[in-house]
Structure formats: C-alpha cells, structure tokens
Amino acid sequence: MVDTLGVRIRTATESDLDALEWDGKYAHFRRVYRQALREAQRDRRMIFVAEATDQVVGQLFVHLHSIWKSSFGGARTGYFHSFRVKPHFRNQGIGSRLLWTAEAALVDRNYANAVISVAKANLRAQQLYRQHGYSVYSEDPGEWSYVDHRGRLRHISEPAYVMVKALRYGNAPRD
Ligand SMILES: CC(C)(COP(=O)(O)OP(=O)(O)OC[C@H]1O[C@@H](n2cnc3c(N)ncnc32)[C@H](O)[C@@H]1OP(=O)(O)O)[C@@H](O)C(=O)NCCC(=O)NCCS
C-alpha cells in the first residue's frame, strides 16, 4: 500500500517525457508522447500525470479534437487514451482521480462527452469505467499504427469497445 494522499494530479510538462517511458517499458511510444505534448502546448490535447513524492506513477491523455465529435451530433467530445497507473500503485484510487480530473477539465471547457476505447479483453478497466458512469457506445476494430523510437512502423490490432459518458446535459456547445 502506498500513501495515495501524497499523490498529486497535475498536467504534464516537457520534463515528464522521460518518466512517461517507465524506465524503458514504453520507450517505443517516445514519438507518440512527444507529439502529444506538442499538441498539448497548442491546446489540442491535455496530458495529466499522477505524481508521488519522487516519481510519476500514472497518466491519462485527452484528445480535445477527436473524431468522435461527429458521432454525437457535433457536441464537443474528449477522447481519453494512454491511461495507466504503475502496478504497485493500482487499486488505490489514483486511476479514478485521473479520470475525475480529466472529466472536470472537459466540463470546464464545456465539453459534453468523454469517450474511451478499451480492449475487449480488458474486463477490469471496463468495470472501472462502468463504475464511473461510462457505457458501451460501439465496437471498434482497434487498428492503428505509430512510429516507434527506432523509426519502425508498428501496427496495433486490438478489438475494443468504445465507452462514453455524458458529462453535462442541455446546451452543450457545438463547434
Ligand atoms: C485501469 C487503471 C489505469 C486503473 O487505475 P487504478 O489506479 O488501479 O484505478 P482505481 O484504483 O481508481 O480503481 C481500480 C479499482 O480499485 C478500486 N479502488 C478505488 N479506490 C480504492 C482504494 N482507495 N483502495 C482500494 N481499492 C480502491 C476501485 O473501486 C476499482 O475497483 P474494481 O476493481 O472493482 O474496478 C490501472 O489498472 C492500469 O494501469 N491498468 C493497466 C493499463 C490499462 O488497462 N489501462 C486502461 C486502458 S483502456
């Protein structure tokens, strides 16, 4: 058990990029994360990290201009991705705090929905999202590609459920 009261949720900066690689485990996402940070600096994404005393222990990225907007009548829809908490720090509410923080930031920006794509095999994460008020909106083949830190093109194929939560009702603005 760790002292989760000492864990702080904040937005990421350039100096967090190394920590997001989790000592090499996620080095293959280096370019993806750098691109995400550049977009965060242009207000197109948000990146939240959970920080314990001496390390980053969790993260949640938000696309502010996702393709999902068109699925919801043009209502502003944030897309959550790259959500993870280090194993030793799981089951202590840190993931929930990341979700709440990201949802609150979307509400502040008058977003109507939060969407997350979760692998069909990831039952635990699906259960967590249900507890947070998300429900399955559709299925997705989960096909995407990225260039890794060595310049190799990698393909991901992970059938997923797209889950959505309505953040507010009524006069949500449309872009
Ligand atoms: C999904 C993930 C980010 C959740 O993070 P987390 O910090 O474990 O999340 P929480 O602690 O808020 O909630 C997880 C569970 O702990 C419970 N919990 C919440 N606060 C708790 C506390 N203080 N003490 C004990 N349990 C707690 C929650 O009710 C939830 O219960 P569940 O097992 O019934 O779902 C984490 O498990 C993870 O990194 N998984 C691997 C990557 C992944 O699957 N990411 C999602 C991709 S879509």
XYZ file of C-alpha atoms and ligand atoms in Angstrom:
223
model
C 0.000 0.000 0.000
C 1.243 3.495 -0.776
C 0.197 6.839 0.650
C -2.124 7.987 -2.137
C -2.847 11.202 -0.213
C 0.693 12.197 -1.192
C -0.098 11.629 -4.861
C -0.776 14.816 -6.814
C -2.557 15.035 -10.175
C -1.185 17.749 -12.489
C -0.674 18.487 -16.154
C 2.492 17.148 -17.757
C 5.432 19.239 -18.919
C 8.440 18.595 -21.157
C 10.403 17.362 -18.123
C 7.958 14.455 -17.651
C 8.678 12.887 -21.042
C 11.385 10.520 -19.758
C 9.248 9.404 -16.815
C 6.377 8.523 -19.163
C 8.606 5.798 -20.636
C 8.546 3.871 -17.334
C 12.261 3.014 -17.348
C 12.194 1.843 -20.939
C 8.989 -0.204 -20.881
C 7.191 2.376 -23.011
C 10.207 3.787 -24.873
C 8.501 2.625 -28.091
C 5.888 5.357 -27.525
C 8.546 8.132 -27.348
C 7.465 9.839 -30.570
C 3.783 9.420 -29.742
C 4.277 11.108 -26.372
C 6.395 13.933 -27.811
C 3.753 14.617 -30.441
C 1.070 14.544 -27.731
C 2.999 17.080 -25.651
C 3.428 19.377 -28.652
C -0.326 19.186 -29.216
C -0.955 19.875 -25.516
C 1.158 23.022 -25.867
C -1.146 24.052 -28.755
C -4.245 23.315 -26.638
C -5.287 20.348 -28.771
C -4.695 17.761 -26.053
C -4.348 17.520 -22.305
C -1.919 15.236 -20.504
C -2.446 14.524 -16.821
C 0.077 12.762 -14.628
C -0.168 11.381 -11.102
C 2.969 12.280 -9.194
C 4.129 10.636 -5.972
C 6.999 12.127 -3.971
C 9.740 11.008 -6.302
C 8.143 9.643 -9.447
C 5.324 9.801 -11.982
C 3.043 6.848 -11.226
C 0.125 7.341 -13.601
C -1.048 9.172 -16.715
C -4.098 9.986 -18.783
C -4.063 11.726 -22.178
C -7.059 13.566 -23.667
C -7.617 14.415 -27.340
C -9.594 17.647 -27.442
C -10.383 17.389 -31.173
C -11.310 13.761 -31.565
C -13.093 12.130 -34.478
C -15.862 11.145 -32.062
C -17.486 14.569 -32.084
C -19.341 13.715 -35.300
C -20.839 10.638 -33.617
C -22.517 12.852 -31.030
C -24.204 15.431 -33.229
C -21.168 17.689 -33.257
C -21.117 18.064 -29.468
C -17.652 18.586 -28.019
C -16.256 15.188 -27.140
C -12.927 14.458 -25.465
C -11.168 11.179 -26.180
C -9.160 9.568 -23.381
C -6.163 7.373 -24.170
C -2.796 6.184 -22.834
C -4.382 5.698 -19.405
C -2.262 3.696 -16.993
C -1.084 3.520 -13.400
C 2.096 1.729 -12.297
C 1.261 -1.744 -10.920
C 2.428 -1.050 -7.348
C 0.117 1.978 -7.197
C -3.048 0.388 -8.611
C -6.335 -0.215 -6.719
C -5.884 2.802 -4.503
C -7.985 5.331 -6.334
C -5.258 7.003 -8.435
C -6.828 5.961 -11.745
C -10.184 7.300 -10.536
C -8.589 10.609 -9.589
C -7.043 10.872 -13.051
C -10.456 10.210 -14.617
C -12.218 12.767 -12.391
C -9.565 15.398 -13.070
C -9.761 14.890 -16.829
C -13.575 14.911 -16.794
C -13.626 18.112 -14.698
C -11.210 19.752 -17.149
C -13.545 18.812 -20.024
C -16.571 20.199 -18.153
C -14.643 23.448 -17.600
C -14.232 23.634 -21.369
C -17.940 22.962 -21.949
C -17.389 19.511 -23.367
C -20.463 17.291 -23.493
C -18.905 13.816 -23.564
C -15.872 11.801 -22.600
C -15.026 8.758 -24.717
C -12.566 5.980 -24.039
C -11.658 2.948 -26.088
C -10.973 -0.178 -24.067
C -9.738 -3.565 -25.276
C -12.487 -6.180 -25.230
C -10.204 -8.392 -23.163
C -9.634 -5.695 -20.519
C -12.559 -6.553 -18.246
C -11.116 -4.809 -15.219
C -10.840 -1.451 -16.972
C -14.358 -1.862 -18.415
C -15.667 -2.441 -14.896
C -13.868 0.675 -13.639
C -15.379 2.799 -16.427
C -18.870 1.430 -15.712
C -18.420 2.416 -12.072
C -17.575 5.901 -13.318
C -20.741 6.150 -15.406
C -19.439 5.079 -18.827
C -21.411 2.726 -21.057
C -20.612 0.918 -24.288
C -21.383 3.073 -27.326
C -19.959 0.895 -30.110
C -17.352 -1.657 -31.069
C -14.115 -0.744 -32.773
C -11.572 -2.922 -34.611
C -8.832 -1.088 -32.682
C -6.494 -0.834 -35.672
C -3.847 1.881 -35.511
C -0.186 2.486 -36.295
C 2.657 4.534 -34.896
C 6.377 5.026 -35.458
C 8.479 3.787 -32.543
C 11.649 5.321 -31.057
C 13.795 3.424 -33.577
C 11.803 4.708 -36.536
C 9.957 1.450 -37.143
C 6.315 1.459 -38.118
C 4.290 -0.597 -35.652
C 0.717 -1.778 -36.149
C -1.697 -2.423 -33.321
C -4.767 -4.585 -33.708
C -6.788 -4.766 -30.520
C -10.583 -5.104 -30.852
C -12.167 -2.681 -28.441
C -15.346 -1.252 -27.004
C -15.853 2.472 -27.278
C -17.345 3.674 -23.990
C -18.926 7.081 -23.461
C -20.041 9.235 -20.570
C -22.299 12.291 -20.908
C -20.600 14.995 -18.844
C -23.392 17.511 -18.915
C -26.868 17.871 -20.331
C -28.747 20.588 -22.138
C -26.979 23.326 -24.013
C -23.613 21.804 -24.657
C -21.973 23.939 -27.358
C -21.123 22.627 -30.800
C -18.035 23.647 -32.723
C -7.005 0.856 -15.448
C -6.068 1.511 -14.431
C -5.484 2.779 -15.044
C -6.868 1.873 -13.183
O -6.024 2.527 -12.273
P -6.192 2.314 -10.694
O -5.352 3.329 -10.034
O -5.960 0.887 -10.352
O -7.745 2.679 -10.519
P -8.574 2.817 -9.161
O -7.739 2.425 -8.021
O -9.198 4.146 -9.152
O -9.740 1.814 -9.357
C -9.489 0.466 -9.583
C -10.243 -0.374 -8.628
O -9.803 -0.083 -7.324
C -10.929 0.310 -6.515
N -10.474 1.371 -5.621
C -10.607 2.679 -5.758
N -10.072 3.318 -4.717
C -9.573 2.364 -3.900
C -8.881 2.395 -2.641
N -8.610 3.561 -2.016
N -8.488 1.219 -2.119
C -8.775 0.060 -2.735
N -9.436 -0.031 -3.902
C -9.832 1.113 -4.485
C -11.948 0.806 -7.492
O -13.253 0.703 -6.935
C -11.720 -0.159 -8.624
O -12.353 -1.351 -8.264
P -12.685 -2.524 -9.266
O -11.564 -3.478 -9.105
O -13.977 -3.075 -8.784
O -12.751 -1.943 -10.631
C -4.925 0.533 -13.996
O -5.500 -0.651 -13.525
C -3.943 0.209 -15.117
O -2.967 0.938 -15.340
N -4.160 -0.913 -15.830
C -3.252 -1.323 -16.923
C -3.409 -0.416 -18.133
C -4.853 -0.342 -18.560
O -5.540 -1.353 -18.628
N -5.304 0.894 -18.886
C -6.636 1.127 -19.390
C -6.614 1.124 -20.869
S -8.234 1.477 -21.531
